[in-house]
XYZ file of N, CA and C in Angstrom:
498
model
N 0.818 -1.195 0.000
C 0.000 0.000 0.000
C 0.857 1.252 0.000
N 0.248 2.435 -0.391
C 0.766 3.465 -0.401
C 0.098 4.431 0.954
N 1.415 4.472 1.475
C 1.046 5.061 2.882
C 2.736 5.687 3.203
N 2.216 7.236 3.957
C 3.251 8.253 4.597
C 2.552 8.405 5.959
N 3.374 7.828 6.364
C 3.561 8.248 8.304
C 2.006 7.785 8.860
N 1.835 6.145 7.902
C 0.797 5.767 8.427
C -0.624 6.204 7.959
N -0.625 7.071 7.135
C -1.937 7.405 6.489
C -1.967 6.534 5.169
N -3.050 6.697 4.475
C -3.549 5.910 3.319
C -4.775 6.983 2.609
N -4.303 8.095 1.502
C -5.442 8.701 0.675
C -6.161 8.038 -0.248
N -7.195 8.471 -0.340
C -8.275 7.942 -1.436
C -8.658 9.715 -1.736
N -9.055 9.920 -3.361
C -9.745 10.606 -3.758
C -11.143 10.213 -4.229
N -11.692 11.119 -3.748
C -13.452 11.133 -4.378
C -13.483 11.759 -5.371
N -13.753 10.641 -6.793
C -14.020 11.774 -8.587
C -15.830 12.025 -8.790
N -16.494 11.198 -8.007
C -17.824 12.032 -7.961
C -18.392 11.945 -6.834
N -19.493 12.056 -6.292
C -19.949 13.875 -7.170
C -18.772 14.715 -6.654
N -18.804 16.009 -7.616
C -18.101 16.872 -7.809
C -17.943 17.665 -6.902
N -19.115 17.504 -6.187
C -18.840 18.967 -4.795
C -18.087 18.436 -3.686
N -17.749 16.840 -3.554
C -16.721 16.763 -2.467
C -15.649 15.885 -3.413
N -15.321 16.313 -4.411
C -14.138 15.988 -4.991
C -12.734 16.383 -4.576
N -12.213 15.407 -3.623
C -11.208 16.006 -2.498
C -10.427 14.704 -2.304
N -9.495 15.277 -1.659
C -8.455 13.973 -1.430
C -8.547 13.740 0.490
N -9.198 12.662 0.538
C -9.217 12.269 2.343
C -8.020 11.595 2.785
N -8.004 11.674 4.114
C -6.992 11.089 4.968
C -7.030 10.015 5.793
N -6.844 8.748 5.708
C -7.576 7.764 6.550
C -6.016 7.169 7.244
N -6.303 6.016 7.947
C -5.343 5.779 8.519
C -6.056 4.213 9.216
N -4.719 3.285 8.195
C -5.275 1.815 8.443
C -5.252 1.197 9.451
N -6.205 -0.141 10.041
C -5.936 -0.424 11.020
C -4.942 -1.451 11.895
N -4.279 -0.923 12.654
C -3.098 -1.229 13.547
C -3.136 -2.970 13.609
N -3.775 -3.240 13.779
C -3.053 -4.763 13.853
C -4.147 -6.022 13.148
N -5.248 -5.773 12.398
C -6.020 -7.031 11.707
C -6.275 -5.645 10.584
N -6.659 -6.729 9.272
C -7.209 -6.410 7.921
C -5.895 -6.943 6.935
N -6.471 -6.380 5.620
C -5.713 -6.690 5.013
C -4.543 -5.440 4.111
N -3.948 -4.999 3.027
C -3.305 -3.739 2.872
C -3.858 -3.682 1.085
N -3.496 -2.253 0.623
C -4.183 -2.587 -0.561
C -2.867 -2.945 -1.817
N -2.949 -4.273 -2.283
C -1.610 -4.170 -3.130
C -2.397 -4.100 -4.796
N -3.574 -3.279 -4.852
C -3.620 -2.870 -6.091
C -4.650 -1.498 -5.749
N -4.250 -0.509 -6.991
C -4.716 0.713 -6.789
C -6.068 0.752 -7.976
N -7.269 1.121 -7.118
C -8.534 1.477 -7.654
C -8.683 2.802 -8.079
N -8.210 2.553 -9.758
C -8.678 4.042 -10.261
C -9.950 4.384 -10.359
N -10.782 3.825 -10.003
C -12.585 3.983 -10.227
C -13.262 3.191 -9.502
N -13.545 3.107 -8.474
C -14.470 1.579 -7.743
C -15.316 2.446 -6.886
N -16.776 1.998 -6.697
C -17.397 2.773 -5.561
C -17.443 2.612 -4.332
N -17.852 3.862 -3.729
C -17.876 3.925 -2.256
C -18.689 3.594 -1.385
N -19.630 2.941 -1.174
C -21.021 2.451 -0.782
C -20.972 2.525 0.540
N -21.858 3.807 0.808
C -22.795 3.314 2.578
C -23.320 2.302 2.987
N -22.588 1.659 3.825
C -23.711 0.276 4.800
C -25.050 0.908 5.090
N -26.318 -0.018 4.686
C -27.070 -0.118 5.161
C -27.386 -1.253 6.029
N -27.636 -1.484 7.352
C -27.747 -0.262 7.944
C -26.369 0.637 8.042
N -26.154 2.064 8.562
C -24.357 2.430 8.548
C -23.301 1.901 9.580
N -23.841 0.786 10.711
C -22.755 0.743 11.490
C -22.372 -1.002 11.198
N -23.491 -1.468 10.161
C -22.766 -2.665 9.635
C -22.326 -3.550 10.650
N -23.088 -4.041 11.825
C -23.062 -4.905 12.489
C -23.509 -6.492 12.842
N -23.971 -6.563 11.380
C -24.615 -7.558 10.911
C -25.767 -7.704 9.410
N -26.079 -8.382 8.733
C -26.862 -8.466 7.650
C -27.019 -7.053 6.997
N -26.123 -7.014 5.642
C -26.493 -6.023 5.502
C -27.598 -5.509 4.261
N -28.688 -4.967 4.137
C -29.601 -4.546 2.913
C -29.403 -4.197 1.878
N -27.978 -4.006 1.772
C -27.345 -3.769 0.379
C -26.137 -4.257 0.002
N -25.900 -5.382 0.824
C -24.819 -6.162 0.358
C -24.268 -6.451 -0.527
N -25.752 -6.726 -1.755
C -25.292 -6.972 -3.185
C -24.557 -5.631 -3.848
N -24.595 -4.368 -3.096
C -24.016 -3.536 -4.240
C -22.588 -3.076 -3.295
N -22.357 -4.096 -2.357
C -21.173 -3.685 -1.925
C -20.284 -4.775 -2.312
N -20.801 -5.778 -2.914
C -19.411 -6.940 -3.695
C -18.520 -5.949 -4.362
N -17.642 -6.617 -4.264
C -16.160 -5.969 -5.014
C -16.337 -4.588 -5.160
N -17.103 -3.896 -4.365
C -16.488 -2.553 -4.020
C -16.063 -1.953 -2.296
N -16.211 -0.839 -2.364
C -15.842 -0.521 -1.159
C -16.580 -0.187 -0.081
N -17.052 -0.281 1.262
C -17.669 0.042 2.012
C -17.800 1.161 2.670
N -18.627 2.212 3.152
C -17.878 2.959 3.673
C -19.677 2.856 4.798
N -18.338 2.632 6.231
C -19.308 2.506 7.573
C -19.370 3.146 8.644
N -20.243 3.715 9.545
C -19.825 4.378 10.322
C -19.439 3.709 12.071
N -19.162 4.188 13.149
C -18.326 3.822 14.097
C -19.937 3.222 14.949
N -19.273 2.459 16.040
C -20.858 2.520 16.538
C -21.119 1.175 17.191
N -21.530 0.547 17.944
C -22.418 -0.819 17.617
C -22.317 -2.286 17.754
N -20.713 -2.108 17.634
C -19.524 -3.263 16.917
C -18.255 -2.977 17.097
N -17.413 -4.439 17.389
C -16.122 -3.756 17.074
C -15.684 -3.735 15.666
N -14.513 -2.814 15.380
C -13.957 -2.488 14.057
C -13.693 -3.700 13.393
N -13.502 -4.663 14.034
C -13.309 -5.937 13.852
C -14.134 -6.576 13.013
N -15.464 -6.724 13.829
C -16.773 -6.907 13.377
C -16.896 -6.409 12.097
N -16.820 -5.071 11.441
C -17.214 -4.498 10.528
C -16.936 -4.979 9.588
N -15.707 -5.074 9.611
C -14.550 -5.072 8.479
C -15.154 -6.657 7.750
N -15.284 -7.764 8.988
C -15.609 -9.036 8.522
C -16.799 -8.999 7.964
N -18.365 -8.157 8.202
C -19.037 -8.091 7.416
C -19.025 -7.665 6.558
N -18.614 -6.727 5.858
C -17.822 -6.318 4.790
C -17.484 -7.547 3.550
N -16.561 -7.459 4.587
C -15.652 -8.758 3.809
C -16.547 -9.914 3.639
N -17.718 -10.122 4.438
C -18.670 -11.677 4.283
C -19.541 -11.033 2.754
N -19.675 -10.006 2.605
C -20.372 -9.294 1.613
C -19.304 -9.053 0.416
N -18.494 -9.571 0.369
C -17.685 -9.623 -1.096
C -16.878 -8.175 -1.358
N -17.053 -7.823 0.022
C -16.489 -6.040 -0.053
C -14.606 -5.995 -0.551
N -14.389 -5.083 -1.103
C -12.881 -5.507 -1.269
C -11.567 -4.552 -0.087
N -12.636 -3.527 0.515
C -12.522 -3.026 1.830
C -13.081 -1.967 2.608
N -13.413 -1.638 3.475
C -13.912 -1.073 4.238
C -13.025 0.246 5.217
N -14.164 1.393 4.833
C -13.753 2.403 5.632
C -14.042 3.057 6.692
N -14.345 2.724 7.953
C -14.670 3.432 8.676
C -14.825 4.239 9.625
N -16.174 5.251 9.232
C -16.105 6.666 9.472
C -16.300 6.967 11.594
N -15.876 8.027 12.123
C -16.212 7.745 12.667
C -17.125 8.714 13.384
N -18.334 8.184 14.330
C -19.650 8.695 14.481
C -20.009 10.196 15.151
N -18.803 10.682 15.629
C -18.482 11.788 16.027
C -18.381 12.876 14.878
N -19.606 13.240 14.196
C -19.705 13.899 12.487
C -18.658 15.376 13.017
N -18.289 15.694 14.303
C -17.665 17.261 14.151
C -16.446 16.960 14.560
N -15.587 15.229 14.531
C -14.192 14.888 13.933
C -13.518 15.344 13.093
N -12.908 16.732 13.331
C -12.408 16.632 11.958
C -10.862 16.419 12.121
N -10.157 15.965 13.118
C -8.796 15.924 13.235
C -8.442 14.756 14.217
N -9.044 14.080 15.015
C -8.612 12.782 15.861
C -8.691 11.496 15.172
N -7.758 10.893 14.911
C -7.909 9.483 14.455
C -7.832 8.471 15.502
N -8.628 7.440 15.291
C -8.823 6.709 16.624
C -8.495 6.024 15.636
N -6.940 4.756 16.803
C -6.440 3.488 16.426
C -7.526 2.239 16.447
N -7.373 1.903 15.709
C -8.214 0.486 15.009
C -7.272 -0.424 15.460
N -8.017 -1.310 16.431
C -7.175 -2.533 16.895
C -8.146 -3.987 16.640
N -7.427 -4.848 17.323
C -8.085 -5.839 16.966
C -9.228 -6.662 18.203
N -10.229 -7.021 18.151
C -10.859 -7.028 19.408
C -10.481 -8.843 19.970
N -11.295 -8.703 21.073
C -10.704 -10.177 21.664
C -10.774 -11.659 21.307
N -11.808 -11.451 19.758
C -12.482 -12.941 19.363
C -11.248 -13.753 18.616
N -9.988 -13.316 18.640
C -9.561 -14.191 17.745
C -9.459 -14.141 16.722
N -10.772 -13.368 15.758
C -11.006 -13.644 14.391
C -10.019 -13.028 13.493
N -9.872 -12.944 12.303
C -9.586 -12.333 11.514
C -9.633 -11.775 10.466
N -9.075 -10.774 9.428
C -9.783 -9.900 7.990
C -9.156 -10.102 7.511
N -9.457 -9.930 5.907
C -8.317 -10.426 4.342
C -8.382 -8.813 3.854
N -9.691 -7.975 4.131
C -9.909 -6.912 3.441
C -9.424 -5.818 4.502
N -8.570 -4.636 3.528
C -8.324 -3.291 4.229
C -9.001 -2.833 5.048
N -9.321 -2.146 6.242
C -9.501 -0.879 7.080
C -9.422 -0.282 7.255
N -10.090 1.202 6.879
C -9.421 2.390 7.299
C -10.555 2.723 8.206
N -9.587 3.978 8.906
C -10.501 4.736 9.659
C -10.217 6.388 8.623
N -11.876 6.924 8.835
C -12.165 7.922 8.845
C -12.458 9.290 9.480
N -11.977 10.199 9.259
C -12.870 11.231 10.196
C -14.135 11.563 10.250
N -14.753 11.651 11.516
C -16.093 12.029 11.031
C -16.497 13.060 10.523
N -16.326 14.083 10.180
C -16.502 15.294 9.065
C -16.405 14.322 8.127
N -15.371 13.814 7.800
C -15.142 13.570 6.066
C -16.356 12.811 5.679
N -16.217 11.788 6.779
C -17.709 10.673 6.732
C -19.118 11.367 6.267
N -19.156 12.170 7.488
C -20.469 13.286 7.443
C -20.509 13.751 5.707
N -19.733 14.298 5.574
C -19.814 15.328 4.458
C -19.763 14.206 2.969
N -19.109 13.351 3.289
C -19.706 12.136 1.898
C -20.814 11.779 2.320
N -21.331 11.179 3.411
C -22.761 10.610 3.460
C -23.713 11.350 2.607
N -23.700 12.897 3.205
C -24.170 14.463 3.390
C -24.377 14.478 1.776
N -23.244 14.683 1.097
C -23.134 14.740 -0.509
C -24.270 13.901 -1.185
N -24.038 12.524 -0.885
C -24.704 11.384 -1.835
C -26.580 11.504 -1.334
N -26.520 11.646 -0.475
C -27.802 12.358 0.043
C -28.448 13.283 -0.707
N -27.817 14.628 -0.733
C -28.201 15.469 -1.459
C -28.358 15.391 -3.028
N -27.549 14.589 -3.431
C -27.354 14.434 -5.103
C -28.701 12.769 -4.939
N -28.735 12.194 -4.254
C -29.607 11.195 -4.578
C -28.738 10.266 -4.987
N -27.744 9.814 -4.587
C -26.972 9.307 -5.203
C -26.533 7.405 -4.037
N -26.886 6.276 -5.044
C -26.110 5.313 -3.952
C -24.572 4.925 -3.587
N -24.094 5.787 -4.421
C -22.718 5.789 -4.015
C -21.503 6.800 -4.498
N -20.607 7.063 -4.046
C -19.339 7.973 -4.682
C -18.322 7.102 -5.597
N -17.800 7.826 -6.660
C -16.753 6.774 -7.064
C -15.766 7.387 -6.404
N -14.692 6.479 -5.985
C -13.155 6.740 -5.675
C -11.845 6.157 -6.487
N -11.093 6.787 -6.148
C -9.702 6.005 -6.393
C -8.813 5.785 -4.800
N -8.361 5.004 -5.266
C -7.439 4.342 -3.607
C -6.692 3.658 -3.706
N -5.858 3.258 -3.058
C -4.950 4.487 -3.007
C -4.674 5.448 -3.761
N -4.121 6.377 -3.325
C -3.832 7.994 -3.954
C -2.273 8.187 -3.355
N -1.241 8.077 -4.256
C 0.242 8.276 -4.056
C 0.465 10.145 -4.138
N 0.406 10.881 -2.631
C 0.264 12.210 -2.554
C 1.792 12.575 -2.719
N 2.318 12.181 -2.160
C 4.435 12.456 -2.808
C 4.369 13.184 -4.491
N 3.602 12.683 -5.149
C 4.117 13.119 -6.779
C 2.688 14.204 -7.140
N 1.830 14.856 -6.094
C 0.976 16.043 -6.349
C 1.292 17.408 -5.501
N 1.928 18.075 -6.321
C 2.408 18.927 -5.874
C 1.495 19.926 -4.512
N 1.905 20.152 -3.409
C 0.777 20.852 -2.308
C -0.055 21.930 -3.022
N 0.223 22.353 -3.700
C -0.750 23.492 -4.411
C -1.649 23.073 -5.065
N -1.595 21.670 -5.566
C -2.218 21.342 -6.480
C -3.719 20.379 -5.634
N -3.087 19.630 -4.192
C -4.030 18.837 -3.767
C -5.066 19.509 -3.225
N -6.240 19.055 -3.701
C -7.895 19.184 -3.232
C -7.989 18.657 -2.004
N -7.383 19.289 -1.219
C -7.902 19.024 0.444
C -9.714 19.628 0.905
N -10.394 18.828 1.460
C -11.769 19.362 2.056
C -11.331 20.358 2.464
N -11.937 21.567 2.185
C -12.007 22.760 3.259
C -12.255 22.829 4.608
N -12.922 21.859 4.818
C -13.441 21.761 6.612
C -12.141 20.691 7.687
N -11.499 20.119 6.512
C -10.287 19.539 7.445
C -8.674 20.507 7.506
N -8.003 19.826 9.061
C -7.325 21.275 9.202
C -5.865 20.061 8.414
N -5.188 20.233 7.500
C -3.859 19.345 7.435
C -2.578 19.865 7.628
């Protein structure tokens, strides 16, 4: 994977109004890493969003990406439903929507179990404000790319959210 000092970017190419480059940060000791880069795959909200079991839209989260919020479950948990749903990985946001700068470490909880598919964690702003987007546009999902190698985009050039401080 492509990761600096422990982070992992993904850009959002639609919709257009949060077309931005996020900051996530994978989790510390279970999942899996990404050794191929998604120039186009979507971003799909769990239904329900904290993805703690069966999910209502499972079918449109095969081989794409999840994106879940904190809550309910451990991170643990998530990631494996996800992953029981053909997900190729999971991001999640976390439930605190006026996050816009604490990343909480993703560990592994006490069952033993284990994940094949990525983890990230999110901020909750960023979360908020994609949910927020696809909402407003009517939309069931964002496309992304992910990883996003930020070393070769020059700082002037990257689309940072306005509401996050970097």
């Amino acid at each position: 994977g492509l990761r600096i000092h422990e982070y992992l970017y993904f850009q959002v190419l639609s919709p257009g109004d949060i077309r931005y480059i996020f900051t996530a940060t994978p989790a510390k000791d279970f999942g899996g890493v990404f050794n191929t880069r998604y120039d186009q795959i979507h971003l799909v909200p769990a239904d329900p969003p904290e993805a703690c079991g069966e999910l209502n839209n499972g079918v449109f989260i095969q081989d794409q990406i999840a994106l879940v919020e904190r809550g309910g479950c451990s991170f643990l948990s998530k990631t494996r439903v996800v992953q029981e749903h053909g997900g190729r990985a999971v991001i999640i946001a976390d439930n605190a929507y006026d996050n816009d700068s604490f990343y909480i470490e993703m560990i592994q909880d006490s069952s033993r179990r284990t994940a094949d598919i990525p983890a990230l964690f999110l901020l909750g702003r960023d979360g908020y404000m994609i949910r927020r987007s696809l909402e407003q546009h009517g939309l069931p999902w964002a496309v992304i790319s992910i990883p996003v190698n930020v070393t070769s985009i020059p700082t002037y050039e990257m689309m940072q959210p306005p509401w996050t401080f970097w």
